[in-house]
Short mmCIF file of C-alpha atoms and ligand atoms in Angstrom, two decimals:
data_model
loop_
_atom_site.label_atom_id
_atom_site.label_comp_id
_atom_site.label_asym_id
_atom_site.label_seq_id
_atom_site.Cartn_x
_atom_site.Cartn_y
_atom_site.Cartn_z
CA MET Z 1 -19.57 26.01 -206.38
CA SER Z 2 -16.28 26.04 -208.31
CA ILE Z 3 -14.76 29.44 -209.07
CA GLY Z 4 -13.34 29.42 -212.59
CA ARG Z 5 -10.97 31.88 -214.18
CA ILE Z 6 -12.52 35.15 -215.26
CA SER Z 7 -12.00 36.66 -218.68
CA ARG Z 8 -15.33 38.37 -219.52
CA ILE Z 9 -17.49 40.28 -217.08
CA ALA Z 10 -20.76 42.15 -217.48
CA ILE Z 11 -22.10 45.24 -215.75
CA SER Z 12 -25.76 46.04 -215.22
CA THR Z 13 -27.30 49.22 -213.79
CA GLY Z 14 -30.86 48.77 -212.54
CA GLY Z 15 -33.66 50.67 -210.83
CA GLY Z 16 -33.73 54.46 -210.47
CA ASP Z 17 -30.54 56.17 -211.58
CA ALA Z 18 -28.26 57.90 -209.08
CA PRO Z 19 -25.35 60.29 -209.51
CA GLY Z 20 -22.16 58.23 -209.40
CA LEU Z 21 -23.28 55.30 -211.59
CA ASN Z 22 -20.94 56.30 -214.40
CA ALA Z 23 -18.04 56.64 -211.98
CA VAL Z 24 -18.64 53.04 -210.82
CA ILE Z 25 -18.78 51.83 -214.43
CA ARG Z 26 -15.52 53.60 -215.24
CA ALA Z 27 -13.71 52.16 -212.22
CA ILE Z 28 -14.94 48.64 -213.04
CA VAL Z 29 -13.84 48.88 -216.67
CA LEU Z 30 -10.40 50.28 -215.85
CA ALA Z 31 -9.79 47.77 -213.06
CA ALA Z 32 -10.96 44.92 -215.33
CA CYS Z 33 -8.70 46.11 -218.18
CA GLN Z 34 -5.74 46.15 -215.75
CA ARG Z 35 -6.39 42.43 -215.26
CA GLY Z 36 -6.74 41.72 -218.95
CA TRP Z 37 -10.49 41.03 -218.62
CA GLU Z 38 -13.09 42.00 -221.21
CA CYS Z 39 -15.91 44.14 -219.94
CA HIS Z 40 -19.46 44.34 -221.33
CA GLY Z 41 -22.43 46.48 -220.42
CA ILE Z 42 -26.00 45.16 -220.40
CA ARG Z 43 -28.41 47.83 -221.60
CA ASP Z 44 -31.35 49.01 -219.46
CA GLY Z 45 -30.98 46.75 -216.46
CA TYR Z 46 -31.28 43.24 -217.88
CA ASN Z 47 -33.44 44.19 -220.86
CA GLY Z 48 -30.41 44.06 -223.16
CA LEU Z 49 -30.21 40.32 -222.48
CA MET Z 50 -33.93 39.62 -222.07
CA MET Z 51 -35.11 41.61 -225.11
CA PRO Z 52 -32.03 42.12 -227.36
CA GLU Z 53 -34.27 42.80 -230.36
CA GLN Z 54 -35.17 46.16 -228.78
CA PHE Z 55 -31.57 47.36 -229.04
CA PRO Z 56 -30.49 47.96 -232.65
CA ASN Z 57 -26.90 48.58 -231.53
CA GLY Z 58 -26.80 45.50 -229.34
CA GLY Z 59 -28.32 44.67 -225.97
CA VAL Z 60 -24.86 43.90 -224.59
CA ILE Z 61 -22.16 46.37 -225.57
CA PRO Z 62 -18.38 46.17 -225.18
CA LEU Z 63 -16.94 48.63 -222.67
CA THR Z 64 -13.38 49.77 -223.24
CA ARG Z 65 -11.06 52.35 -221.72
CA GLU Z 66 -12.17 54.66 -224.52
CA SER Z 67 -15.89 54.17 -223.97
CA VAL Z 68 -15.61 55.17 -220.30
CA ALA Z 69 -13.26 58.11 -220.75
CA GLY Z 70 -14.45 61.34 -219.17
CA ILE Z 71 -17.65 59.99 -217.57
CA THR Z 72 -16.80 60.11 -213.84
CA HIS Z 73 -18.54 63.45 -213.32
CA LEU Z 74 -21.63 62.69 -215.41
CA GLY Z 75 -25.01 61.93 -213.82
CA GLY Z 76 -27.20 59.09 -215.13
CA THR Z 77 -25.81 55.87 -216.57
CA ILE Z 78 -24.29 55.31 -220.00
CA LEU Z 79 -25.86 51.82 -219.97
CA GLY Z 80 -29.40 53.02 -219.37
CA THR Z 81 -31.57 51.64 -216.59
CA THR Z 82 -35.15 50.64 -215.93
CA ASN Z 83 -37.41 49.87 -213.04
CA ARG Z 84 -39.73 47.83 -215.28
CA GLY Z 85 -37.45 44.95 -216.19
CA ASN Z 86 -37.25 42.89 -213.00
CA PRO Z 87 -36.51 39.40 -214.43
CA ALA Z 88 -38.02 37.80 -211.32
CA LYS Z 89 -41.30 39.62 -212.01
CA PHE Z 90 -41.01 40.14 -215.73
CA PRO Z 91 -44.16 41.69 -217.24
CA THR Z 92 -45.09 38.96 -219.72
CA PRO Z 93 -48.08 39.15 -222.12
CA GLN Z 94 -50.41 36.14 -221.84
CA ALA Z 95 -52.47 34.43 -224.57
CA ASP Z 96 -55.64 36.17 -223.32
CA GLY Z 97 -54.01 39.60 -223.71
CA SER Z 98 -53.42 40.13 -219.99
CA ILE Z 99 -49.97 40.84 -218.59
CA LEU Z 100 -48.60 38.75 -215.74
CA GLU Z 101 -45.44 39.04 -213.64
CA VAL Z 102 -43.39 35.91 -214.45
CA ASP Z 103 -40.11 34.73 -212.87
CA ARG Z 104 -37.65 34.54 -215.79
CA THR Z 105 -34.39 34.54 -213.81
CA GLY Z 106 -33.58 30.98 -215.02
CA GLU Z 107 -33.81 32.14 -218.63
CA LEU Z 108 -31.66 35.18 -217.83
CA VAL Z 109 -28.90 32.98 -216.39
CA GLU Z 110 -29.02 30.85 -219.57
CA ARG Z 111 -28.74 33.92 -221.77
CA PHE Z 112 -25.88 35.18 -219.63
CA ASN Z 113 -23.99 31.90 -220.03
CA ASP Z 114 -24.77 31.74 -223.77
CA ALA Z 115 -23.17 35.18 -224.13
CA GLY Z 116 -19.96 33.70 -222.68
CA LEU Z 117 -19.99 36.00 -219.64
CA ASP Z 118 -18.16 34.73 -216.54
CA ALA Z 119 -19.41 37.12 -213.88
CA LEU Z 120 -21.85 39.96 -213.26
CA ILE Z 121 -21.39 43.21 -211.37
CA THR Z 122 -24.84 44.53 -210.60
CA ILE Z 123 -25.09 48.16 -209.51
CA GLY Z 124 -28.39 48.88 -207.87
CA GLY Z 125 -30.66 49.36 -204.90
CA ASP Z 126 -32.55 46.74 -202.92
CA GLY Z 127 -34.51 45.59 -205.98
CA SER Z 128 -31.49 45.07 -208.23
CA LEU Z 129 -29.41 43.52 -205.47
CA SER Z 130 -32.22 41.10 -204.59
CA ILE Z 131 -32.33 40.09 -208.25
CA GLY Z 132 -28.52 39.73 -208.11
CA TYR Z 133 -28.90 37.43 -205.12
CA GLN Z 134 -31.50 35.32 -206.95
CA LEU Z 135 -29.19 35.06 -209.95
CA ALA Z 136 -26.31 34.03 -207.67
CA CYS Z 137 -28.55 31.32 -206.19
CA LYS Z 138 -29.09 30.05 -209.74
CA GLY Z 139 -25.35 29.69 -210.31
CA LEU Z 140 -24.28 33.08 -211.65
CA ARG Z 141 -21.15 34.64 -210.19
CA VAL Z 142 -22.35 37.99 -208.84
CA VAL Z 143 -20.93 40.99 -207.00
CA GLY Z 144 -23.25 43.85 -206.04
CA VAL Z 145 -22.55 47.56 -205.74
CA PRO Z 146 -24.98 49.48 -203.51
CA LYS Z 147 -26.61 52.46 -205.20
CA THR Z 148 -29.51 54.67 -204.22
CA ILE Z 149 -30.14 58.28 -203.36
CA ASP Z 150 -32.45 56.93 -200.62
CA ASN Z 151 -29.56 55.49 -198.53
CA ASP Z 152 -31.91 52.72 -197.40
CA LEU Z 153 -29.57 49.77 -198.05
CA ASP Z 154 -28.46 47.79 -195.06
CA ARG Z 155 -24.88 46.66 -194.36
CA THR Z 156 -23.31 49.75 -195.89
CA PHE Z 157 -22.77 53.00 -194.04
CA MET Z 158 -23.84 54.92 -197.12
CA THR Z 159 -24.78 54.47 -200.76
CA PHE Z 160 -23.46 56.71 -203.52
CA GLY Z 161 -25.99 59.22 -204.83
CA PHE Z 162 -27.22 60.07 -201.34
CA ASP Z 163 -24.70 62.84 -200.69
CA THR Z 164 -25.47 64.46 -204.04
CA ALA Z 165 -29.22 64.34 -203.35
CA VAL Z 166 -28.77 65.79 -199.86
CA SER Z 167 -26.45 68.54 -201.13
CA PHE Z 168 -28.93 69.58 -203.81
CA ALA Z 169 -31.90 69.49 -201.41
CA THR Z 170 -29.92 71.59 -198.94
CA GLU Z 171 -29.20 74.19 -201.60
CA CYS Z 172 -32.90 74.28 -202.47
CA LEU Z 173 -33.79 74.82 -198.80
CA ASP Z 174 -31.31 77.72 -198.61
CA ARG Z 175 -33.02 79.30 -201.62
CA LEU Z 176 -36.49 78.72 -200.23
CA HIS Z 177 -35.58 80.34 -196.89
CA THR Z 178 -35.22 83.79 -198.40
CA THR Z 179 -38.49 83.69 -200.30
CA ALA Z 180 -40.34 82.08 -197.35
CA THR Z 181 -39.09 84.87 -195.07
CA SER Z 182 -39.99 87.62 -197.52
CA HIS Z 183 -43.55 86.35 -197.98
CA ARG Z 184 -43.98 85.03 -194.44
CA ARG Z 185 -45.17 81.75 -195.90
CA VAL Z 186 -45.06 78.13 -194.93
CA MET Z 187 -42.97 76.32 -197.55
CA VAL Z 188 -43.43 72.56 -197.68
CA VAL Z 189 -40.62 70.77 -199.50
CA GLU Z 190 -41.30 67.16 -200.52
CA VAL Z 191 -38.23 65.00 -201.07
CA MET Z 192 -37.76 61.43 -202.31
CA GLY Z 193 -36.50 58.60 -200.13
CA ARG Z 194 -39.19 55.93 -200.41
CA TYR Z 195 -39.91 54.35 -197.02
CA ALA Z 196 -36.86 55.91 -195.32
CA GLY Z 197 -36.35 59.46 -194.11
CA TRP Z 198 -32.59 59.81 -194.68
CA ILE Z 199 -32.74 62.51 -197.36
CA ALA Z 200 -35.36 64.54 -195.47
CA LEU Z 201 -33.48 64.26 -192.18
CA HIS Z 202 -30.01 65.11 -193.46
CA ALA Z 203 -31.08 67.87 -195.85
CA GLY Z 204 -33.56 69.21 -193.31
CA ILE Z 205 -30.91 69.61 -190.62
CA ALA Z 206 -28.24 70.95 -192.99
CA GLY Z 207 -30.75 73.30 -194.65
CA ASN Z 208 -32.17 74.68 -191.37
CA ALA Z 209 -35.67 73.30 -191.75
CA ASP Z 210 -38.07 73.99 -188.88
CA VAL Z 211 -40.11 70.82 -189.33
CA ILE Z 212 -38.97 67.43 -190.69
CA LEU Z 213 -41.54 64.72 -191.35
CA ILE Z 214 -40.15 61.23 -191.99
CA PRO Z 215 -41.70 57.78 -192.41
CA GLU Z 216 -40.03 56.55 -189.22
CA VAL Z 217 -41.98 59.09 -187.11
CA PRO Z 218 -45.70 59.19 -187.98
CA PHE Z 219 -46.77 62.80 -187.48
CA ASP Z 220 -49.71 64.59 -185.91
CA ILE Z 221 -50.64 67.53 -188.14
CA GLU Z 222 -52.17 69.35 -185.14
CA LYS Z 223 -48.75 69.36 -183.46
CA VAL Z 224 -47.09 70.68 -186.61
CA ALA Z 225 -49.74 73.43 -186.91
CA GLU Z 226 -49.25 74.36 -183.26
CA TYR Z 227 -45.51 74.59 -183.88
CA VAL Z 228 -46.12 76.94 -186.83
CA ASN Z 229 -48.49 79.07 -184.73
CA GLU Z 230 -45.98 79.22 -181.89
CA ARG Z 231 -43.32 80.46 -184.28
CA GLU Z 232 -45.78 83.10 -185.48
CA ARG Z 233 -46.37 84.27 -181.91
CA LYS Z 234 -42.61 84.55 -181.42
CA GLY Z 235 -42.32 86.71 -184.53
CA ARG Z 236 -40.88 84.03 -186.77
CA ARG Z 237 -43.50 84.39 -189.42
CA TYR Z 238 -42.32 81.76 -191.87
CA THR Z 239 -41.78 78.02 -191.54
CA ILE Z 240 -39.84 75.56 -193.67
CA VAL Z 241 -41.21 72.02 -193.60
CA VAL Z 242 -39.32 69.14 -195.21
CA VAL Z 243 -41.49 66.10 -195.78
CA ALA Z 244 -40.24 62.73 -197.03
CA GLU Z 245 -42.43 61.23 -199.74
CA GLY Z 246 -43.02 58.18 -197.54
CA ALA Z 247 -44.07 60.14 -194.43
CA ARG Z 248 -47.56 59.53 -193.11
CA PRO Z 249 -49.83 60.86 -190.38
CA ALA Z 250 -50.16 58.73 -187.26
CA GLY Z 251 -52.97 56.27 -187.94
CA GLY Z 252 -53.09 57.36 -191.60
CA GLU Z 253 -51.83 56.12 -194.92
CA ARG Z 254 -48.85 57.00 -197.13
CA ALA Z 255 -49.59 59.10 -200.21
CA VAL Z 256 -49.36 56.69 -203.15
CA LEU Z 257 -49.64 57.81 -206.75
CA GLY Z 258 -50.10 54.30 -208.14
CA LYS Z 259 -48.60 50.89 -208.84
CA ALA Z 260 -48.10 49.35 -212.28
CA ILE Z 261 -47.39 45.69 -213.08
CA GLY Z 262 -43.71 44.89 -212.69
CA GLN Z 263 -43.00 48.17 -210.92
CA ALA Z 264 -42.67 49.33 -207.33
CA GLU Z 265 -45.30 51.51 -205.70
CA LYS Z 266 -45.00 55.17 -206.76
CA LEU Z 267 -45.03 57.54 -203.81
CA GLY Z 268 -45.87 61.24 -203.93
CA GLY Z 269 -48.37 63.89 -202.93
CA ILE Z 270 -47.80 64.13 -199.18
CA GLY Z 271 -46.31 67.63 -199.61
CA ASP Z 272 -49.60 69.02 -200.95
CA ILE Z 273 -51.59 67.26 -198.26
CA VAL Z 274 -49.41 68.72 -195.49
CA ALA Z 275 -49.50 72.22 -197.03
CA HIS Z 276 -53.28 72.10 -197.36
CA GLU Z 277 -53.78 70.90 -193.79
CA LEU Z 278 -51.40 73.52 -192.38
CA GLU Z 279 -53.05 76.33 -194.33
CA ALA Z 280 -56.44 75.25 -193.00
CA ARG Z 281 -55.20 75.12 -189.40
CA THR Z 282 -52.94 78.18 -189.26
CA GLY Z 283 -54.50 80.54 -191.79
CA LYS Z 284 -51.04 81.06 -193.23
CA GLU Z 285 -50.37 80.72 -196.93
CA ALA Z 286 -48.60 77.41 -197.54
CA ARG Z 287 -46.85 76.41 -200.77
CA THR Z 288 -45.43 73.09 -201.88
CA VAL Z 289 -42.21 72.42 -203.76
CA VAL Z 290 -41.64 68.83 -204.92
CA LEU Z 291 -37.95 68.20 -205.59
CA GLY Z 292 -38.64 64.75 -207.06
CA HIS Z 293 -36.29 63.60 -209.82
CA LEU Z 294 -34.15 66.75 -209.56
CA LEU Z 295 -32.57 64.92 -206.61
CA ARG Z 296 -31.40 62.15 -208.94
CA GLY Z 297 -29.92 64.38 -211.62
CA GLY Z 298 -26.71 66.34 -212.03
CA SER Z 299 -23.11 65.71 -211.32
CA PRO Z 300 -22.13 63.56 -208.32
CA THR Z 301 -20.45 65.38 -205.43
CA SER Z 302 -16.76 64.60 -204.94
CA PHE Z 303 -17.77 62.45 -201.94
CA ASP Z 304 -20.08 60.35 -204.15
CA ARG Z 305 -17.53 60.18 -206.98
CA LEU Z 306 -14.86 58.85 -204.69
CA MET Z 307 -17.23 56.33 -203.08
CA ALA Z 308 -18.42 55.20 -206.51
CA LEU Z 309 -14.86 54.78 -207.81
CA ARG Z 310 -13.88 52.87 -204.66
CA PHE Z 311 -16.94 50.62 -204.99
CA GLY Z 312 -16.27 49.89 -208.67
CA ALA Z 313 -12.63 48.99 -208.12
CA ALA Z 314 -13.51 46.94 -205.01
CA ALA Z 315 -16.13 44.97 -206.98
CA VAL Z 316 -13.47 43.90 -209.48
CA ARG Z 317 -11.04 43.03 -206.68
CA ALA Z 318 -13.81 40.95 -205.08
CA LEU Z 319 -14.21 38.91 -208.27
CA ASP Z 320 -10.45 38.60 -208.64
CA GLU Z 321 -10.23 37.27 -205.08
CA GLY Z 322 -12.86 34.63 -205.86
CA GLN Z 323 -15.69 36.27 -203.92
CA ASN Z 324 -19.24 35.47 -204.98
CA SER Z 325 -22.71 36.67 -203.94
CA VAL Z 326 -21.29 39.61 -202.01
CA MET Z 327 -21.94 43.35 -202.00
CA VAL Z 328 -19.16 45.89 -201.63
CA ALA Z 329 -19.95 48.12 -198.68
CA LEU Z 330 -18.61 51.28 -197.09
CA GLN Z 331 -17.77 50.74 -193.46
CA PRO Z 332 -15.61 53.75 -192.75
CA PRO Z 333 -12.74 53.98 -193.21
CA VAL Z 334 -12.71 50.85 -195.38
CA VAL Z 335 -14.69 49.18 -198.14
CA ARG Z 336 -15.60 45.60 -197.23
CA TYR Z 337 -17.59 42.73 -198.74
CA GLU Z 338 -20.92 41.78 -197.20
CA PRO Z 339 -23.01 38.71 -198.14
CA LEU Z 340 -25.69 39.79 -200.65
CA LYS Z 341 -28.17 37.66 -198.75
CA GLU Z 342 -27.68 39.75 -195.61
CA ALA Z 343 -27.56 43.06 -197.46
CA VAL Z 344 -31.03 42.59 -198.96
CA ARG Z 345 -32.65 41.06 -195.88
CA ARG Z 346 -33.97 44.32 -194.47
CA MET Z 347 -34.32 47.97 -195.35
CA LYS Z 348 -32.16 50.48 -193.48
CA THR Z 349 -34.41 53.14 -192.01
CA VAL Z 350 -33.44 56.01 -189.72
CA PRO Z 351 -32.86 54.67 -186.18
CA LEU Z 352 -34.86 56.86 -183.82
CA ASP Z 353 -32.06 56.83 -181.25
CA CYS Z 354 -29.23 57.90 -183.57
CA ASP Z 355 -27.26 61.03 -182.80
CA THR Z 356 -28.48 62.72 -185.99
CA MET Z 357 -32.06 62.50 -184.66
CA ASP Z 358 -30.82 63.71 -181.26
CA THR Z 359 -29.10 66.62 -182.99
CA ALA Z 360 -32.30 67.59 -184.79
CA ARG Z 361 -34.30 67.48 -181.57
CA ASP Z 362 -31.59 69.47 -179.72
CA LEU Z 363 -31.84 72.11 -182.43
CA GLY Z 364 -35.57 72.37 -181.72
CA ILE Z 365 -36.68 70.83 -185.02
CA CYS Z 366 -40.27 69.56 -184.90
CA PHE Z 367 -41.06 65.99 -186.08
CA GLY Z 368 -44.77 66.34 -185.49
CA ASP Z 369 -44.77 63.73 -182.69
O1 F6P D 401 -35.26 54.73 -205.15
C1 F6P D 401 -34.95 55.94 -205.75
C2 F6P D 401 -36.20 56.74 -206.01
O2 F6P D 401 -35.82 57.97 -206.55
C3 F6P D 401 -37.11 56.91 -204.80
O3 F6P D 401 -36.66 57.91 -203.94
C4 F6P D 401 -38.42 57.20 -205.47
O4 F6P D 401 -39.52 56.83 -204.67
C5 F6P D 401 -38.37 56.35 -206.69
O5 F6P D 401 -37.02 56.09 -206.96
C6 F6P D 401 -38.99 57.03 -207.90
O6 F6P D 401 -38.93 56.18 -208.97
P1 F6P D 401 -39.38 56.60 -210.45
O7 F6P D 401 -38.18 57.14 -211.15
O8 F6P D 401 -39.88 55.37 -211.04
O9 F6P D 401 -40.43 57.66 -210.32
#
């Protein structure tokens, strides 16, 4: 494929938001301006291009130095995002009134070209980056930026948003410790993370949890109850349990809230199940706190801001260097480019033999196995 000169690039933010998105956008715009490129933002994932009529102020908006001033520290995304607009599975009404998932990536590439855009920087998780890869396969020039609080993207040491989520969850655990101790309760804290236990593991260790339940280690509730009872016998009359939303009992199912057309499965509810089962087995009062979307809100930590700014600037450098179909990736101490194809091949879950797991076990944390 020939690599032409770039003068107009577009940015898209897709999937769940994550603290640091605005910092990436700012870095891209400033780095593009330095090169004399025009920068445009597609609203709500790709909806701004797919359904421009829904955006009275334009589905694709110009981004200038002025429009990105002072946004580095802001959560969310100034472009908007969606997890309902996957162009490869676009919810499309049929003549009989039903709605089917239709692959409209070809049409999206056409619209992209018609808009006179030379390249796309897609900032997203596995879903958005897979779409980016499909668009690249259809001839679009694409660079991906890995984003997700879940930290489940392969080929990058970390994604921005994760540190902010872990920091907030840790603060919540600190707060819950005092009330759990005072009331001698079991507090079950459910955190996001989809099918990976990164948030639960990191926040659980940093926040002194007694039990951490993650998808990578199916748990036995009897073992968790025995652990709580043992603490009771030793005079430690409270227990903090962190449970990842994707955790499941050995031989059992994940707690799923539902699945709509064009959307990923919605996880949630395992916290209540664990609390209920522990209360029944230990006789101790157990309460659930679901941190949910609070983990995605707020200002990015300085670690996430810096990573996001580095990623944004690196994405522009990648385009300038003629790279295509790559994802910028943190491989400490440097930011590198990884083939998008490889980055989306598999999900990065917690390796059971990593030193963070060893640390947790050395601290006596129970995984219910
Ligand atoms: O991928 C980020 C994430 O926050 C997951 O941790 C969670 O399962 C999902 O998104 C929730 O998505 P929604 O905002 O659609 O509820």
